[in-house]
Amino acid sequence: MHKFFSALAICTFLAAPLLADEGPSARTPNDVVAAAPAKDWVRIAPSNLLVMDLAPDGSGKGRRVVIQLMPAPFSQGWTGNIRKLVSARWYDGIAVVRVQDNYVVQWGDPEGENPAKAKPLPKGLTAVPEDEYVASIGKAGAGISSKDSYAASAMFVDGWPVGVGPGASGTAAWPLHCYGAVGVGRNNSPDTGTGAELYAVIGQAPRQLDRNIAVVGRVISGMENLSALPRGTGEIGFYKTAAERVAIRSIRMGSEVPGLPAYEYLSTDSHSFAAYLDKRANRKDDFYIQPAGGVDVCNVPVPIREVRP
């Protein structure tokens, strides 16, 4: 069963004892994260990671991007397709085809719009209906803020930021287009995309895309290898020539990659996360003059750390 903790409720009911437990040195969000005990961290299974290796940069340095896939109940039709595409090695040899400033980096088959040249997709991919952009999560409490611009409220579910609102069978929730979110490219409705074309958000959170495109994961390592790519000069950031594109050598599940470090996220059900969220909303250290008293859900990136033996 998923645990649904209201960030607002966490701050209201737990802030006082938590702040007392932090000690005098925990003055910033980073201080809270650094002090979080081992029990407050959740290991991400390697089988839920995508490891994307781009062609080396101009100096020969490798460029790796690690993506965590969305957990159930969200976007499972698309993540199932992505696993099939990885298994078929379909992604190997495709490319980054679009980099639009303050928006997205997109990758896929450069010839995907040409039926005569497009790379054949493996059999067995699912055509996912549009109603799966939203998942039913039963009854949930109040969200992070009643002032969320794109949802009745927002909250964190098992380490992920989601929008929350009324649904046909109770409370509905959907993943958010925060910085680093990975989504599925598609054509006009009713097409929802297969997962063969993906993008990562590299700018201010384009929340207008929520519930309009499937969010299937988030970049947890190597974001700089996407966000720092040259911007495309074509329409909406597409590269005009093949020479501008960045080749993708391979995409593998984390369980297939020898030597991959382990990754953990700070449990959003934990006391440490509650304190971290409070610090994000109410900075009181030497630099800040006026605490904000609130914070946008996408301005509370869930802490993720690399763990090596």
Short mmCIF file of C-alpha atoms in Angstrom, two decimals, residues 10-233:
data_model
loop_
_atom_site.label_atom_id
_atom_site.label_comp_id
_atom_site.label_asym_id
_atom_site.label_seq_id
_atom_site.Cartn_x
_atom_site.Cartn_y
_atom_site.Cartn_z
CA ILE A 10 4.20 16.87 7.93
CA CYS A 11 5.37 20.41 8.58
CA THR A 12 2.39 21.14 10.85
CA PHE A 13 2.59 18.04 13.02
CA LEU A 14 6.28 17.16 12.99
CA ALA A 15 8.22 20.37 12.54
CA ALA A 16 8.70 21.28 16.19
CA PRO A 17 10.26 18.00 17.41
CA LEU A 18 12.18 17.53 14.19
CA LEU A 19 13.79 20.92 14.32
CA ALA A 20 14.78 20.24 17.91
CA ASP A 21 16.36 16.92 16.88
CA GLU A 22 18.35 18.44 14.03
CA GLY A 23 20.82 20.13 16.29
CA PRO A 24 22.32 23.61 15.94
CA SER A 25 24.30 22.76 12.79
CA ALA A 26 21.24 21.86 10.65
CA ARG A 27 20.55 25.33 9.28
CA THR A 28 20.08 24.63 5.56
CA PRO A 29 18.32 21.98 3.47
CA ASN A 30 21.71 20.44 2.69
CA ASP A 31 22.48 20.23 6.39
CA VAL A 32 19.29 18.25 6.96
CA VAL A 33 20.07 15.87 4.11
CA ALA A 34 23.62 15.33 5.31
CA ALA A 35 22.35 14.49 8.81
CA ALA A 36 19.60 12.11 7.68
CA PRO A 37 20.13 8.66 9.22
CA ALA A 38 20.56 5.57 7.07
CA LYS A 39 17.04 4.36 7.92
CA ASP A 40 15.56 7.40 6.15
CA TRP A 41 17.09 6.45 2.78
CA VAL A 42 15.45 4.08 0.30
CA ARG A 43 17.57 2.01 -2.11
CA ILE A 44 16.48 2.16 -5.77
CA ALA A 45 16.47 -1.27 -7.38
CA PRO A 46 18.88 -1.44 -10.35
CA SER A 47 16.07 -3.04 -12.36
CA ASN A 48 14.22 0.30 -12.11
CA LEU A 49 17.08 2.30 -13.59
CA LEU A 50 17.86 3.14 -17.21
CA VAL A 51 21.52 3.73 -18.00
CA MET A 52 21.97 5.80 -21.16
CA ASP A 53 25.47 6.16 -22.58
CA LEU A 54 25.90 8.97 -25.08
CA ALA A 55 28.78 9.21 -27.51
CA PRO A 56 31.87 10.74 -25.81
CA ASP A 57 32.28 14.50 -25.89
CA GLY A 58 34.89 16.31 -27.97
CA SER A 59 37.65 15.50 -25.50
CA GLY A 60 36.79 11.79 -25.48
CA LYS A 61 35.11 11.87 -22.07
CA GLY A 62 32.22 9.47 -21.64
CA ARG A 63 28.74 10.82 -21.00
CA ARG A 64 26.36 8.71 -18.92
CA VAL A 65 22.80 9.54 -17.84
CA VAL A 66 20.96 7.47 -15.23
CA ILE A 67 17.15 7.59 -15.16
CA GLN A 68 14.87 6.21 -12.48
CA LEU A 69 11.60 4.82 -13.87
CA MET A 70 8.23 5.75 -12.38
CA PRO A 71 6.84 3.21 -9.92
CA ALA A 72 3.29 1.84 -9.88
CA PRO A 73 0.58 2.97 -10.07
CA PHE A 74 1.86 5.65 -12.45
CA SER A 75 2.61 5.35 -16.19
CA GLN A 76 3.08 1.58 -16.13
CA GLY A 77 1.93 1.02 -19.70
CA TRP A 78 4.70 3.28 -20.98
CA THR A 79 7.39 2.03 -18.61
CA GLY A 80 6.50 -1.52 -19.71
CA ASN A 81 7.08 -0.47 -23.31
CA ILE A 82 10.41 1.13 -22.39
CA ARG A 83 11.58 -2.11 -20.79
CA LYS A 84 10.68 -3.97 -23.99
CA LEU A 85 12.54 -1.42 -26.10
CA VAL A 86 15.62 -1.80 -23.91
CA SER A 87 15.41 -5.59 -24.08
CA ALA A 88 15.23 -5.41 -27.89
CA ARG A 89 18.24 -3.02 -27.91
CA TRP A 90 16.08 -0.69 -29.95
CA TYR A 91 17.47 2.49 -28.43
CA ASP A 92 21.06 1.64 -29.40
CA GLY A 93 22.15 3.93 -32.21
CA ILE A 94 19.37 6.51 -31.98
CA ALA A 95 20.24 10.12 -31.10
CA VAL A 96 19.48 13.29 -29.23
CA VAL A 97 17.56 15.18 -31.90
CA ARG A 98 16.29 18.26 -30.08
CA VAL A 99 17.58 20.63 -27.41
CA GLN A 100 15.26 23.56 -26.76
CA ASP A 101 16.53 26.14 -24.30
CA ASN A 102 14.61 26.31 -21.00
CA TYR A 103 12.42 23.41 -22.09
CA VAL A 104 13.53 19.90 -23.08
CA VAL A 105 16.20 17.60 -24.47
CA GLN A 106 14.58 14.98 -26.71
CA TRP A 107 15.92 11.73 -28.12
CA GLY A 108 14.59 9.19 -30.59
CA ASP A 109 14.94 7.80 -34.10
CA PRO A 110 16.09 10.67 -36.36
CA GLU A 111 14.17 9.06 -39.22
CA GLY A 112 11.12 8.31 -37.12
CA GLU A 113 8.81 10.57 -39.13
CA ASN A 114 9.74 8.88 -42.41
CA PRO A 115 7.90 5.52 -42.73
CA ALA A 116 10.33 4.37 -45.41
CA LYS A 117 13.40 4.92 -43.20
CA ALA A 118 12.07 4.63 -39.64
CA LYS A 119 13.64 2.02 -37.38
CA PRO A 120 11.11 -0.81 -36.95
CA LEU A 121 9.70 -1.05 -33.45
CA PRO A 122 9.73 -4.40 -31.65
CA LYS A 123 6.52 -6.35 -31.46
CA GLY A 124 4.39 -6.38 -28.34
CA LEU A 125 4.38 -2.68 -27.47
CA THR A 126 1.21 -1.46 -25.76
CA ALA A 127 -1.00 1.35 -27.06
CA VAL A 128 -1.60 3.14 -23.78
CA PRO A 129 -4.91 5.04 -23.42
CA GLU A 130 -4.97 8.70 -22.41
CA ASP A 131 -6.79 7.99 -19.15
CA GLU A 132 -3.59 6.41 -17.83
CA TYR A 133 -1.98 9.84 -17.54
CA VAL A 134 -3.82 9.84 -14.19
CA ALA A 135 -3.95 7.13 -11.51
CA SER A 136 -6.50 6.58 -8.78
CA ILE A 137 -4.91 6.56 -5.33
CA GLY A 138 -8.00 6.36 -3.14
CA LYS A 139 -8.44 8.86 -0.34
CA ALA A 140 -5.59 11.25 0.32
CA GLY A 141 -5.03 14.18 2.62
CA ALA A 142 -4.42 17.82 1.87
CA GLY A 143 -1.52 18.62 -0.39
CA ILE A 144 1.65 20.65 -0.11
CA SER A 145 -0.17 23.90 -0.83
CA SER A 146 -3.71 24.96 -1.68
CA LYS A 147 -2.11 27.51 -4.01
CA ASP A 148 -0.73 25.03 -6.54
CA SER A 149 -1.36 26.55 -9.96
CA TYR A 150 -1.95 23.28 -11.84
CA ALA A 151 -3.73 20.99 -9.38
CA ALA A 152 -6.08 21.13 -6.42
CA SER A 153 -3.02 20.25 -4.35
CA ALA A 154 0.37 18.61 -4.65
CA MET A 155 2.15 16.04 -2.52
CA PHE A 156 4.84 13.36 -2.51
CA VAL A 157 4.07 9.69 -3.08
CA ASP A 158 6.86 7.18 -2.48
CA GLY A 159 9.51 9.76 -3.32
CA TRP A 160 7.79 11.40 -6.29
CA PRO A 161 6.00 14.76 -6.60
CA VAL A 162 2.45 14.39 -7.86
CA GLY A 163 -0.56 16.57 -8.49
CA VAL A 164 -3.76 15.60 -6.71
CA GLY A 165 -7.41 16.23 -7.57
CA PRO A 166 -10.83 14.61 -7.70
CA GLY A 167 -11.15 11.56 -9.93
CA ALA A 168 -13.90 9.36 -11.26
CA SER A 169 -13.33 6.79 -8.52
CA GLY A 170 -11.94 8.83 -5.65
CA THR A 171 -8.73 10.83 -5.46
CA ALA A 172 -6.66 11.06 -8.64
CA ALA A 173 -2.93 11.77 -8.87
CA TRP A 174 -0.48 12.33 -11.67
CA PRO A 175 3.31 12.77 -12.00
CA LEU A 176 4.64 16.29 -12.46
CA HIS A 177 6.88 17.87 -15.08
CA CYS A 178 9.53 19.13 -12.67
CA TYR A 179 13.14 19.76 -13.69
CA GLY A 180 14.74 16.47 -14.73
CA ALA A 181 11.43 14.69 -15.36
CA VAL A 182 11.48 12.26 -18.29
CA GLY A 183 8.41 12.07 -20.53
CA VAL A 184 7.16 10.30 -23.64
CA GLY A 185 7.10 12.16 -26.93
CA ARG A 186 3.89 11.81 -28.92
CA ASN A 187 1.93 13.14 -31.87
CA ASN A 188 -1.47 14.80 -31.56
CA SER A 189 -4.21 13.19 -29.46
CA PRO A 190 -5.31 10.41 -29.29
CA ASP A 191 -1.71 9.25 -29.78
CA THR A 192 0.08 8.84 -26.43
CA GLY A 193 3.49 7.68 -27.65
CA THR A 194 5.12 4.30 -27.23
CA GLY A 195 8.23 5.28 -25.26
CA ALA A 196 10.44 5.13 -28.35
CA GLU A 197 10.77 8.91 -28.19
CA LEU A 198 11.66 10.40 -24.81
CA TYR A 199 12.58 13.81 -23.44
CA ALA A 200 13.96 15.31 -20.23
CA VAL A 201 12.92 18.67 -18.82
CA ILE A 202 15.90 21.05 -18.66
CA GLY A 203 14.14 24.31 -17.83
CA GLN A 204 11.54 25.83 -15.57
CA ALA A 205 8.92 23.18 -14.83
CA PRO A 206 6.46 23.10 -17.79
CA ARG A 207 3.55 22.02 -15.61
CA GLN A 208 1.03 22.71 -18.39
CA LEU A 209 2.16 19.34 -19.79
CA ASP A 210 0.90 17.49 -16.69
CA ARG A 211 -1.88 15.02 -17.61
CA ASN A 212 -1.21 15.74 -21.30
CA ILE A 213 1.96 13.67 -21.73
CA ALA A 214 3.15 10.63 -19.81
CA VAL A 215 5.90 11.19 -17.24
CA VAL A 216 7.87 7.95 -16.97
CA GLY A 217 10.87 8.81 -14.83
CA ARG A 218 13.47 11.33 -13.74
CA VAL A 219 17.16 11.88 -14.31
CA ILE A 220 19.07 11.06 -11.12
CA SER A 221 22.64 11.26 -12.40
CA GLY A 222 24.39 12.87 -15.36
CA MET A 223 21.87 15.66 -15.91
CA GLU A 224 24.72 17.91 -17.01
CA ASN A 225 25.27 15.63 -20.01
CA LEU A 226 21.84 16.65 -21.27
CA SER A 227 21.32 20.20 -20.01
CA ALA A 228 24.68 21.45 -21.31
CA LEU A 229 24.23 20.18 -24.88
CA PRO A 230 24.27 22.80 -27.66
CA ARG A 231 20.84 24.22 -28.36
CA GLY A 232 19.22 23.26 -31.64
CA THR A 233 18.91 26.05 -34.19
#
